[in-house]
PDB file of C-alpha atoms in Angstrom:
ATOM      1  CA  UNK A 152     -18.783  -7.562  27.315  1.00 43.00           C
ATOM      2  CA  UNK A 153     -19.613 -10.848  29.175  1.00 43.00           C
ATOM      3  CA  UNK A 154     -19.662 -13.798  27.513  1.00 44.00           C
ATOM      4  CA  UNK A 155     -21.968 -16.591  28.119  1.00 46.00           C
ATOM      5  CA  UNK A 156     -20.036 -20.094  29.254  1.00 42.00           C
ATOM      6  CA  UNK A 157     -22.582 -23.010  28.841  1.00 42.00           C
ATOM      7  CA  UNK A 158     -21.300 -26.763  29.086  1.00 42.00           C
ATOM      8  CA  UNK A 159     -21.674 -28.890  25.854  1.00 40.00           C
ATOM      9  CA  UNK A 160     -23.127 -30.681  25.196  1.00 41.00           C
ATOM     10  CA  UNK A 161     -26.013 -27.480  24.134  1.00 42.00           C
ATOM     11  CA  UNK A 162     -29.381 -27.841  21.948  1.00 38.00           C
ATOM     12  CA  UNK A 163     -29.221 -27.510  18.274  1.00 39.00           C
ATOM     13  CA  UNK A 164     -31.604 -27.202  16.002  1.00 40.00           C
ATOM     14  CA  UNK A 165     -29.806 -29.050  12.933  1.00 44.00           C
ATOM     15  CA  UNK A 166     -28.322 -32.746  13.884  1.00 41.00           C
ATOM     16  CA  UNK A 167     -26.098 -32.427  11.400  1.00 52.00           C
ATOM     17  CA  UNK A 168     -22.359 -31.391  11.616  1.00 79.00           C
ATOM     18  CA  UNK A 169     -20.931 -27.607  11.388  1.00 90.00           C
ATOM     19  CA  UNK A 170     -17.478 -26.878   9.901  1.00 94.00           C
ATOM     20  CA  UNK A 171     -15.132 -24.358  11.757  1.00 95.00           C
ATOM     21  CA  UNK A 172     -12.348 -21.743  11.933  1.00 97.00           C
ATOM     22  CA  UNK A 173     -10.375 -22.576  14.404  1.00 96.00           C
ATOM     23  CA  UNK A 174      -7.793 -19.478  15.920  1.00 96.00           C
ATOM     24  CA  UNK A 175      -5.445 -18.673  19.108  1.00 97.00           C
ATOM     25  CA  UNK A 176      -7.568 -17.461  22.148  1.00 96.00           C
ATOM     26  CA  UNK A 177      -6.318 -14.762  22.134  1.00 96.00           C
ATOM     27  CA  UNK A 178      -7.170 -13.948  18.399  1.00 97.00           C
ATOM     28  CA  UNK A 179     -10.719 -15.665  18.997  1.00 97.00           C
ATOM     29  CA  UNK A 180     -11.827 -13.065  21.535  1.00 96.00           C
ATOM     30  CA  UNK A 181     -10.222 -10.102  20.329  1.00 97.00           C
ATOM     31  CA  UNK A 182     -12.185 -10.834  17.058  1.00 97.00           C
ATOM     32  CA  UNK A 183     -15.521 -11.606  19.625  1.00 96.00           C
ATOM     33  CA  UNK A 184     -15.056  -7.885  20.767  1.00 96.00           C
ATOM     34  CA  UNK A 185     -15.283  -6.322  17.440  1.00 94.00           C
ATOM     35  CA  UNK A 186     -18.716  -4.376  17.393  1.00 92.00           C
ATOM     36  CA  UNK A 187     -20.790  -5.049  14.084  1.00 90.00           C
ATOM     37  CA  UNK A 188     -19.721  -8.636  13.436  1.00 92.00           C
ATOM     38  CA  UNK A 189     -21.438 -11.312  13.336  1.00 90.00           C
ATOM     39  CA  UNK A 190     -20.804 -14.905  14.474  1.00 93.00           C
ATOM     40  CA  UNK A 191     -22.418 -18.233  14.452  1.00 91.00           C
ATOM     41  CA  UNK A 192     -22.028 -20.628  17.547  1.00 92.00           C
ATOM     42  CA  UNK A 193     -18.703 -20.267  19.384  1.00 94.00           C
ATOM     43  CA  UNK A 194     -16.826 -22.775  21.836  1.00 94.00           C
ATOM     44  CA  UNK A 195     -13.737 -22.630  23.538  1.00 95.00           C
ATOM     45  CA  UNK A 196     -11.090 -25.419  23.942  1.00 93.00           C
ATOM     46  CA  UNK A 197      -9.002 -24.680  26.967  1.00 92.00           C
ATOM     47  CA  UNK A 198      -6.530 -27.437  26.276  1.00 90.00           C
ATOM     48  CA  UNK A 199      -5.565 -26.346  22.660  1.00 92.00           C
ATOM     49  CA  UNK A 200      -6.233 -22.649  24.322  1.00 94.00           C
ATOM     50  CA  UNK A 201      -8.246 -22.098  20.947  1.00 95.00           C
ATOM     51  CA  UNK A 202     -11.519 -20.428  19.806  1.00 96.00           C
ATOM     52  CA  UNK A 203     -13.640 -22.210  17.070  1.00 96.00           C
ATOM     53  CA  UNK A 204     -16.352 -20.532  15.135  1.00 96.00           C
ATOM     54  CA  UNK A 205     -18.927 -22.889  13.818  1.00 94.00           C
ATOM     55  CA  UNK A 206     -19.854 -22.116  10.216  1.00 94.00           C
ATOM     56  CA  UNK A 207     -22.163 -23.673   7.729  1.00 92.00           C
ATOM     57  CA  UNK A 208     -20.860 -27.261   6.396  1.00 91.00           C
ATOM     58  CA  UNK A 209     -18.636 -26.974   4.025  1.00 92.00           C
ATOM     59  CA  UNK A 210     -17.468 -23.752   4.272  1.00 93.00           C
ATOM     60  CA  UNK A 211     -13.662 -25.462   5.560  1.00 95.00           C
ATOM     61  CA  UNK A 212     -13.360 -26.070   2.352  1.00 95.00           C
ATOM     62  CA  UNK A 213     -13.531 -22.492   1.341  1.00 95.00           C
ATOM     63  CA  UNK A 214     -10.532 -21.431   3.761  1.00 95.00           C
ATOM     64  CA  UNK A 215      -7.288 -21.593   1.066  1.00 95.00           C
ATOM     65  CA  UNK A 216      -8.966 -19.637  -1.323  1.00 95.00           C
ATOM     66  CA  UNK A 217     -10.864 -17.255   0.687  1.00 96.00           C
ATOM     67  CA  UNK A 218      -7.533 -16.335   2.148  1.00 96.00           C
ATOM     68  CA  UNK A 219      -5.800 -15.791  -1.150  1.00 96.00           C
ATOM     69  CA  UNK A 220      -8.632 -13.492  -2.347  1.00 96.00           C
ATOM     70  CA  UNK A 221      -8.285 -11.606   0.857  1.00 96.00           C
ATOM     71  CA  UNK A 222      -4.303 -11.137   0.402  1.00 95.00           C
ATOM     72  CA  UNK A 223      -3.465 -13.571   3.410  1.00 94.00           C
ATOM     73  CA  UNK A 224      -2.051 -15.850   1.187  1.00 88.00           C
ATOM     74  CA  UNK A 225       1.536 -14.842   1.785  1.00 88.00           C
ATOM     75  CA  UNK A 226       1.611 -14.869   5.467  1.00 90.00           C
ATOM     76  CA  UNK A 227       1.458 -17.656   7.613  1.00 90.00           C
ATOM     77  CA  UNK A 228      -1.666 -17.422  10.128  1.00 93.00           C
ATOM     78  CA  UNK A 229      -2.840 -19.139  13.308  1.00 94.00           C
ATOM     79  CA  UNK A 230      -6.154 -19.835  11.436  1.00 96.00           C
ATOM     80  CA  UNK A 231      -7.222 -23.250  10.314  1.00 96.00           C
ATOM     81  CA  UNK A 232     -10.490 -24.805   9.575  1.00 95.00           C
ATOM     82  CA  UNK A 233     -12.302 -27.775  10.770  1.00 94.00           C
ATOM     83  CA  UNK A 234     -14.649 -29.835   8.446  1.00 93.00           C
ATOM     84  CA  UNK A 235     -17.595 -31.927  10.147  1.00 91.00           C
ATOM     85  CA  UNK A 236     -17.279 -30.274  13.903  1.00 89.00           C
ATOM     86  CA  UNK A 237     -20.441 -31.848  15.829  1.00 85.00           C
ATOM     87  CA  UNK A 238     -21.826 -29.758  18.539  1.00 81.00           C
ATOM     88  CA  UNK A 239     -21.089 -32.526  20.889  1.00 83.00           C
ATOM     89  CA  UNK A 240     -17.541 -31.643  20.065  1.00 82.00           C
ATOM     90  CA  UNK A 241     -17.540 -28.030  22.135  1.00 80.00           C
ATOM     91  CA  UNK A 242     -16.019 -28.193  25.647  1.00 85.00           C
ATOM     92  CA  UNK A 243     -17.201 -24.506  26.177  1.00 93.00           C
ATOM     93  CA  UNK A 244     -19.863 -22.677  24.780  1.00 93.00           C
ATOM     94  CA  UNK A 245     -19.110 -18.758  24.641  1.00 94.00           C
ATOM     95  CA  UNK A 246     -21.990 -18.222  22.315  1.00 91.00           C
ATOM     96  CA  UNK A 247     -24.324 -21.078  22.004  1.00 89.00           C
ATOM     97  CA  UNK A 248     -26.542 -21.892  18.836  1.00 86.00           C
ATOM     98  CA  UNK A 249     -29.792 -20.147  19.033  1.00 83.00           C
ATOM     99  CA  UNK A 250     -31.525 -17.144  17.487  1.00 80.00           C
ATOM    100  CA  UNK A 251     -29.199 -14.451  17.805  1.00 77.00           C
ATOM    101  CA  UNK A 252     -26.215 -17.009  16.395  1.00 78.00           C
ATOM    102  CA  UNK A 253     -26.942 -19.169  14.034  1.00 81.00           C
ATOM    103  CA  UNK A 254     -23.969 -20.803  11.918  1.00 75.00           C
ATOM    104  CA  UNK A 255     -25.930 -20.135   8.519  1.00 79.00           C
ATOM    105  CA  UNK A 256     -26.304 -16.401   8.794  1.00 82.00           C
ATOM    106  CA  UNK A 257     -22.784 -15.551   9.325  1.00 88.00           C
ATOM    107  CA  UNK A 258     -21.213 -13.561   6.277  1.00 93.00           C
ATOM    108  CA  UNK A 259     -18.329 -16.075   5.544  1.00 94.00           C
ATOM    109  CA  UNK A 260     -16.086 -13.279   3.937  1.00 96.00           C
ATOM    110  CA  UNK A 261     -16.548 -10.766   6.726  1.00 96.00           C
ATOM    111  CA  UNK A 262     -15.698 -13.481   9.140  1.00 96.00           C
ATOM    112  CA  UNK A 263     -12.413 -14.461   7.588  1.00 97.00           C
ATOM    113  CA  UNK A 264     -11.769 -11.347   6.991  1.00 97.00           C
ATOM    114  CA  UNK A 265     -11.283 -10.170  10.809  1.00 97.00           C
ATOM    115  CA  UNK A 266     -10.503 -13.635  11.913  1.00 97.00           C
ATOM    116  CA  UNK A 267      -7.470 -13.031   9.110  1.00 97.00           C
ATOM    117  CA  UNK A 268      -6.327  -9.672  10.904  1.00 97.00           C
ATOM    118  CA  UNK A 269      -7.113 -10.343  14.400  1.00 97.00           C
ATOM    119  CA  UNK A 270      -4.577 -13.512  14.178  1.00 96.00           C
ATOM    120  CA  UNK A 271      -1.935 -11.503  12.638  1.00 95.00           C
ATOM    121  CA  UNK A 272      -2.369  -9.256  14.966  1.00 95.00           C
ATOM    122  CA  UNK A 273      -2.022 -11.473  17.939  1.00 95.00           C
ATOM    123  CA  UNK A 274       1.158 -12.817  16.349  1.00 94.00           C
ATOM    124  CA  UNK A 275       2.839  -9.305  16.604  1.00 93.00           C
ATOM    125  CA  UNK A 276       1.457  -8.724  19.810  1.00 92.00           C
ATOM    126  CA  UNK A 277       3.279 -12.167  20.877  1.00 90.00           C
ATOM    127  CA  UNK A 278       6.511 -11.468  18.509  1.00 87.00           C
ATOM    128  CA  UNK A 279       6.446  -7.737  20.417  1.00 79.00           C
ATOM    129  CA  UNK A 280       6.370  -9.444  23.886  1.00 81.00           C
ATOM    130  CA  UNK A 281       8.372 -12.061  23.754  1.00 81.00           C
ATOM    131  CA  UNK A 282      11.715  -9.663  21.649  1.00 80.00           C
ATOM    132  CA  UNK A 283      10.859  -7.225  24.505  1.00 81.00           C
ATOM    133  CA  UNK A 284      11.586 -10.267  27.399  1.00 82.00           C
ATOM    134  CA  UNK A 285      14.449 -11.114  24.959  1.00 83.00           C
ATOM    135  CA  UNK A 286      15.834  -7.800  25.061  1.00 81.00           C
ATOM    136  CA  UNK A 287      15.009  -7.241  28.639  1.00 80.00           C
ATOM    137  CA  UNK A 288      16.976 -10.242  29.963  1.00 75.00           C
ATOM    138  CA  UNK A 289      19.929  -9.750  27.832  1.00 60.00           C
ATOM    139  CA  UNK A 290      20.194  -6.179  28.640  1.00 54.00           C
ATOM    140  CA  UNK A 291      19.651  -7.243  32.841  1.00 48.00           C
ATOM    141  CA  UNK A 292      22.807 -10.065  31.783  1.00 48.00           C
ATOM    142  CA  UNK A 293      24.914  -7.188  30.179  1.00 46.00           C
ATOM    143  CA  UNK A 294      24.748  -4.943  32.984  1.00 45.00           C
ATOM    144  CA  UNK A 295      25.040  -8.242  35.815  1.00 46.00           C
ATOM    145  CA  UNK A 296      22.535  -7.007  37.902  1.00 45.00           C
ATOM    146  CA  UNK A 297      19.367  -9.282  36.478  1.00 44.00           C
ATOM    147  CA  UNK A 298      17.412  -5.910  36.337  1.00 42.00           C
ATOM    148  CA  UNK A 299      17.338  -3.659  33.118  1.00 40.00           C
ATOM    149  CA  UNK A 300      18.565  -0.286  34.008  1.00 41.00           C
ATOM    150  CA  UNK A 301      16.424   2.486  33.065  1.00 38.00           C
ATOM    151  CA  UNK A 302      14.656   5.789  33.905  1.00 40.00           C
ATOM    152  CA  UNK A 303      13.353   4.246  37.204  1.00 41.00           C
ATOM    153  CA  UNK A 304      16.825   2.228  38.063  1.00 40.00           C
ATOM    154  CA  UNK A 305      18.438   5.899  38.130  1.00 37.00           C
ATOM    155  CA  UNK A 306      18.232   7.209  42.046  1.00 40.00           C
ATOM    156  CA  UNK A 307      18.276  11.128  40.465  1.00 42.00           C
ATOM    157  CA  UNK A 308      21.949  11.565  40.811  1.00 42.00           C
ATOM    158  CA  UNK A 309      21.988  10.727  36.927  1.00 43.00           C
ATOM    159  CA  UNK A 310      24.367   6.896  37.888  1.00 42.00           C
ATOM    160  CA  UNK A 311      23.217   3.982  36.852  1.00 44.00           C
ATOM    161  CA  UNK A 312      22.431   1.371  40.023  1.00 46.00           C
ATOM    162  CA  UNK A 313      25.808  -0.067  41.090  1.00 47.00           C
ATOM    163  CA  UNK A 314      28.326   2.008  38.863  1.00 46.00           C
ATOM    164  CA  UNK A 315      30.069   5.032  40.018  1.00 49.00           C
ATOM    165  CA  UNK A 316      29.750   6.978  36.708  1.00 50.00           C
ATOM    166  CA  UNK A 317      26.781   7.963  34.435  1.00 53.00           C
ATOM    167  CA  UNK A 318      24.761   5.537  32.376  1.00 53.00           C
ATOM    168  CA  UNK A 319      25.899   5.717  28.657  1.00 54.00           C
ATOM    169  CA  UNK A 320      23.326   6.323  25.988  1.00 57.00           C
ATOM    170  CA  UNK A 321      23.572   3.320  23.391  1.00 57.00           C
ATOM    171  CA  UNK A 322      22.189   3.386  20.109  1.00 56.00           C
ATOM    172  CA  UNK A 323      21.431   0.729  17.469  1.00 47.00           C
TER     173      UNK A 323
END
């Protein structure tokens, strides 16, 4: 799917301010790919590497308790929301206000809904990679050899890379 990139400042038809959810990139445009979802306006700030989704005024409001009703309460999300955000505001468009995205027709619920899961989401994906380089580079320390031995360190003689016996199996 491409995305349109337009630079702000864009025409709107109301003067008036928007409020927003503001997520991670990387939850912003996972939850952009999900088919059957509508949006209203949505920029992209590449210095705070975040997505914000321009809703109707007020809705920031809305956030806390819309979160609770949806079970979200409990865990801590990436996803905030922005009262009085001004089209002037956006550094990148990635779906400018027009027809096909207008801030007033998005289903508010639906919205937080997957903006709710595709966050948590990204935070496992990021918890994932980043115990995975944990694991990696203590493993690589344990064995001195600043690689991680493994099925493709093993030359088919069953020996690990620099020992003279076979690799033990651990287990924890």
């Amino acid at each position: 799917m491409m995305l349109a990139s337009h630079r702000s400042p864009a025409p709107t038809r109301r003067a008036g301010p928007y409020d927003a959810l503001v997520l991670p990139a990387d939850a912003g445009l996972a939850l952009l790919r999900r088919r059957g979802l509508r949006t209203g306006p949505v920029t992209y700030d590449p210095v705070e590497r975040c997505i914000q989704l321009l809703v109707p005024q007020d809705s920031a409001e809305e956030l806390p308790g819309l979160l609770e009703w949806l079970e979200w309460s409990g865990i801590a999300l990436e996803l905030t929301a922005r009262a009085d955000f001004t089209p002037r505001e956006a550094v990148v468009w990635l779906r400018p206000p027009g027809p096909d995205h207008e801030a007033g027709h998005v289903d508010l619920v639906r919205l937080v809904s997957a903006a709710a899961t595709e966050c948590h989401r990204a935070q496992l994906r990021r918890g994932f990679r980043r115990r995975a380089a944990c694991a990696a580079g203590t493993a690589g320390a344990r064995h001195g050899s600043g690689e991680v031995p493994g099925p493709r360190g093993l030359r088919g003689s069953g020996r690990a890379p620099g020992s003279g016996g076979v690799q033990p199996l651990a287990f924890s």
